Amino acid sequence: MRYAVFSDIHANLEALEAVYADMDRRGVDEYICLGDLVGYGASPGPVMERVMDRTSRIVAGNHDYAICGKLRLDPFNTYARQAAEWTMDQLDDEWIDTLDQLPLMTSVDNVTCVHATFIAPERFDYILTAYDAELNFEGIGARIGFIGHSHIPVNFVMRDRLLHNEHRTLELQPGDRALVNVGSVGQPRDDDPRASYGVYDTEEESVRIHRVTYDIDTAANKIYEAGLPTLLGERLYRGK
Ligand code: ZN
């Protein structure tokens, strides 16, 4: 079984379409979406439609929570808040309701998925350091935990000791447990503007992170035309 695990699409339809084409080329069996379908980008409705088409295994991100009114906008920075308010105006009640129904955690096979953390997913804290990861291994309750949220692909492996690395390919050894951040489809922030997602192959016992080029010009122009903050388009070129 091959699972495509993708996160943080942020209403970037061009990045999502490119990632889907890459998944189709490689061949995957199931799809898991780790949330933040919307917020920042200019295509919230079409992105929600495309994600729902492929999977019902979707967890809520902090932007999804904010846009359906479950999270206050105050902690968001100005750009995120403006984009969230714009997105609320774009989505009809049915889509808002769909966001409202998303769970915080989902499990399948020997995998557990959340947007942010396993300990208290509703807080949307970050797992950035080995210490954060170590605390969170307790909450995974499965062999592999997948996360998004930071928009930076990275993995942590519990072997004899905790290993922390940015390798694109993770080959699991017997007894390994892993926590993998698959990066962001629609707004990468690791200085690489290409869309990021992961494939977990249960037979190979591997997780591979793939990077995909997409039409940034179109995605950025839609952001400018929508009247969203221009920085949200500019940052796509920098992968920041
Ligand atoms: Zn995000």
Coordinates of C-alpha atoms and ligand atoms in Angstrom, one line a residue:
M1 CA 0.0 0.0 0.0
R2 CA 1.2 3.4 -0.9
Y3 CA -0.2 6.4 1.0
A4 CA 0.3 10.0 -0.4
V5 CA 0.5 12.3 2.6
F6 CA 0.1 16.0 1.9
S7 CA -0.4 19.1 4.0
D8 CA -0.8 22.9 4.0
I9 CA -2.2 23.4 0.6
H10 CA -3.4 26.9 1.6
A11 CA -5.7 27.5 -1.3
N12 CA -2.9 27.1 -3.9
L13 CA -4.7 25.3 -6.7
E14 CA -1.7 25.3 -9.1
A15 CA 0.5 23.6 -6.5
L16 CA -2.1 21.1 -5.7
E17 CA -2.7 20.1 -9.3
A18 CA 1.0 19.7 -9.9
V19 CA 1.3 17.5 -6.8
Y20 CA -1.7 15.4 -7.9
A21 CA -0.1 14.9 -11.3
D22 CA 3.1 13.8 -9.6
M23 CA 1.2 11.4 -7.4
D24 CA -0.6 9.9 -10.4
R25 CA 2.7 9.4 -12.2
R26 CA 4.3 7.6 -9.2
G27 CA 1.1 5.6 -8.4
V28 CA -0.4 5.8 -4.9
D29 CA -3.4 3.9 -3.4
E30 CA -4.7 6.2 -0.7
Y31 CA -4.5 9.9 0.2
I32 CA -4.2 11.6 3.5
C33 CA -4.5 15.3 4.0
L34 CA -3.0 16.9 7.1
G35 CA -5.0 20.2 7.0
D36 CA -4.7 23.9 6.3
L37 CA -6.6 23.4 3.0
V38 CA -7.3 27.1 2.9
G39 CA -5.9 30.5 4.1
Y40 CA -3.2 32.6 2.3
G41 CA -4.0 31.5 -1.3
A42 CA -6.7 32.7 -3.8
S43 CA -8.5 29.4 -4.6
P44 CA -10.1 28.1 -1.5
G45 CA -13.3 26.7 -3.0
P46 CA -11.6 24.8 -5.9
V47 CA -8.9 23.5 -3.5
M48 CA -11.5 22.1 -1.1
E49 CA -13.4 20.5 -4.0
R50 CA -10.2 18.8 -5.3
V51 CA -9.1 17.6 -1.9
M52 CA -12.6 16.2 -1.1
D53 CA -12.6 14.4 -4.5
R54 CA -9.6 12.4 -3.6
T55 CA -9.9 11.7 0.1
S56 CA -12.1 11.6 3.2
R57 CA -9.0 11.2 5.4
I58 CA -8.5 14.8 6.3
V59 CA -7.6 16.5 9.6
A60 CA -8.1 20.1 10.5
G61 CA -5.4 22.7 10.5
N62 CA -5.3 25.9 12.4
H63 CA -6.4 28.0 9.4
D64 CA -9.3 25.6 8.8
Y65 CA -10.2 26.0 12.4
A66 CA -10.0 29.8 12.3
I67 CA -12.0 30.1 9.1
C68 CA -14.9 28.1 10.4
G69 CA -14.9 30.1 13.7
K70 CA -13.3 27.5 16.0
L71 CA -10.1 29.5 16.6
R72 CA -9.8 33.2 17.3
L73 CA -7.9 35.2 14.6
D74 CA -6.0 37.4 17.1
P75 CA -2.9 35.2 17.3
F76 CA -2.6 35.3 13.5
N77 CA -0.3 37.8 12.0
T78 CA -1.8 40.6 9.9
Y79 CA -1.4 38.8 6.6
A80 CA -2.8 35.5 7.8
R81 CA -5.7 37.4 9.4
Q82 CA -6.5 39.3 6.2
A83 CA -6.4 36.2 4.2
A84 CA -8.6 34.3 6.7
E85 CA -11.2 37.1 6.6
W86 CA -11.1 37.1 2.8
T87 CA -11.5 33.3 2.7
M88 CA -14.5 33.4 5.0
D89 CA -16.2 35.7 2.4
Q90 CA -15.3 33.4 -0.4
L91 CA -16.6 30.1 1.0
D92 CA -20.3 29.3 1.2
D93 CA -21.9 27.8 4.3
E94 CA -21.5 24.3 3.0
W95 CA -17.7 24.6 2.7
I96 CA -17.5 26.3 6.1
D97 CA -19.5 23.4 7.5
T98 CA -17.2 20.9 5.9
L99 CA -14.2 22.6 7.6
D100 CA -16.1 22.5 10.9
Q101 CA -16.6 18.8 10.6
L102 CA -12.9 17.9 10.1
P103 CA -11.4 15.9 13.0
L104 CA -8.1 16.8 14.6
M105 CA -6.6 13.3 14.3
T106 CA -7.0 10.3 12.0
S107 CA -5.4 6.8 12.1
V108 CA -5.0 4.1 9.4
D109 CA -2.8 1.1 9.2
N110 CA 0.1 1.8 11.6
V111 CA -0.1 5.5 11.1
T112 CA -1.5 8.4 13.0
C113 CA -2.0 11.9 11.5
V114 CA -2.5 15.3 12.9
H115 CA -1.8 18.8 11.7
A116 CA 0.4 20.1 14.5
T117 CA 1.1 17.9 17.6
F118 CA -0.1 14.5 19.0
I119 CA -0.2 15.6 22.6
A120 CA -2.7 18.4 22.3
P121 CA -3.6 18.8 18.6
E122 CA -6.2 21.5 19.4
R123 CA -3.4 23.8 20.6
F124 CA -1.6 23.9 17.2
D125 CA 1.8 24.1 18.8
Y126 CA 4.9 23.2 16.7
I127 CA 7.2 20.2 16.7
L128 CA 10.5 21.7 15.7
T129 CA 13.2 20.3 18.0
A130 CA 14.2 16.8 19.0
Y131 CA 12.8 17.6 22.4
D132 CA 9.4 18.5 21.0
A133 CA 9.5 15.3 19.0
E134 CA 10.4 13.1 22.0
L135 CA 7.5 14.4 24.0
N136 CA 5.2 13.8 21.1
F137 CA 6.2 10.2 20.4
E138 CA 4.2 9.3 23.5
G139 CA 1.0 10.6 21.9
I140 CA 1.4 9.0 18.5
G141 CA 0.1 5.5 19.5
A142 CA 1.2 4.1 16.1
R143 CA 4.5 3.3 14.4
I144 CA 4.5 6.5 12.3
G145 CA 3.2 9.9 13.0
F146 CA 2.7 12.4 10.2
I147 CA 2.4 16.2 10.7
G148 CA 2.5 19.4 8.7
H149 CA 2.1 22.9 10.2
S150 CA 5.6 24.3 10.1
H151 CA 5.8 24.0 6.2
I152 CA 9.3 22.5 6.6
P153 CA 9.9 18.8 5.8
V154 CA 11.9 17.0 8.4
N155 CA 11.8 13.6 10.2
F156 CA 12.6 12.2 13.6
V157 CA 13.4 8.5 14.1
M158 CA 13.3 6.7 17.4
R159 CA 16.0 4.1 17.0
D160 CA 18.6 3.4 19.8
R161 CA 18.4 7.2 20.3
L162 CA 16.4 9.9 18.7
L163 CA 17.7 10.8 15.2
H164 CA 16.7 14.2 13.7
N165 CA 17.3 14.8 10.0
E166 CA 16.2 16.5 6.8
H167 CA 16.9 13.5 4.5
R168 CA 14.2 13.1 1.8
T169 CA 14.2 9.3 2.1
L170 CA 13.5 7.5 5.3
E171 CA 14.1 3.8 5.2
L172 CA 12.6 2.3 8.4
Q173 CA 14.4 -0.5 10.2
P174 CA 12.6 -3.1 12.3
G175 CA 11.6 -1.6 15.6
D176 CA 11.9 2.0 14.3
R177 CA 9.2 4.5 15.1
A178 CA 9.1 7.8 13.2
L179 CA 7.6 11.2 13.2
V180 CA 7.6 12.8 9.8
N181 CA 6.7 16.4 8.7
V182 CA 5.8 16.2 5.0
G183 CA 6.3 19.9 4.3
S184 CA 3.8 22.1 2.5
V185 CA 2.1 21.8 -0.9
G186 CA 1.0 25.4 -1.2
Q187 CA 3.5 27.6 0.7
P188 CA 6.9 25.9 1.3
R189 CA 9.1 27.7 3.8
D190 CA 12.4 25.8 3.6
D191 CA 13.9 28.1 0.9
D192 CA 12.8 25.7 -1.7
P193 CA 9.7 27.0 -3.6
R194 CA 8.7 23.6 -4.9
A195 CA 5.6 22.0 -3.5
S196 CA 6.4 19.2 -1.0
Y197 CA 4.5 16.0 0.0
G198 CA 5.3 12.5 1.2
V199 CA 4.7 8.9 0.1
Y200 CA 4.6 6.2 2.7
D201 CA 5.1 2.7 1.2
T202 CA 4.1 0.0 3.6
E203 CA 5.8 -2.8 1.8
E204 CA 9.1 -1.0 1.3
E205 CA 8.8 0.4 4.8
S206 CA 9.9 3.8 3.5
V207 CA 8.7 7.4 3.5
R208 CA 9.9 9.6 0.6
I209 CA 9.5 13.3 0.4
H210 CA 8.9 14.5 -3.2
R211 CA 9.3 18.1 -4.4
V212 CA 7.3 19.3 -7.4
T213 CA 7.7 22.5 -9.5
Y214 CA 4.4 24.3 -10.3
D215 CA 3.1 27.4 -12.0
I216 CA 3.9 30.0 -9.3
D217 CA 3.2 32.9 -11.6
T218 CA -0.5 31.9 -11.9
A219 CA -0.9 31.2 -8.2
A220 CA 0.8 34.6 -7.3
N221 CA -1.2 36.6 -9.9
K222 CA -4.4 35.2 -8.5
I223 CA -3.4 36.4 -5.1
Y224 CA -2.6 39.9 -6.4
E225 CA -5.9 40.0 -8.4
A226 CA -7.9 39.0 -5.4
G227 CA -6.5 42.0 -3.5
L228 CA -4.8 39.7 -0.9
P229 CA -1.5 41.0 0.6
T230 CA 1.1 41.0 -2.2
L231 CA 3.6 39.4 0.2
L232 CA 1.6 36.2 0.1
G233 CA 2.3 36.0 -3.6
E234 CA 5.9 37.1 -3.4
R235 CA 6.9 34.6 -0.8
L236 CA 5.9 31.7 -3.0
Y237 CA 8.9 32.5 -5.3
R238 CA 11.2 32.4 -2.3
G239 CA 9.9 29.4 -0.5
K240 CA 9.7 31.4 2.6
Ligands
ZN1 ZN -0.1 26.0 7.3

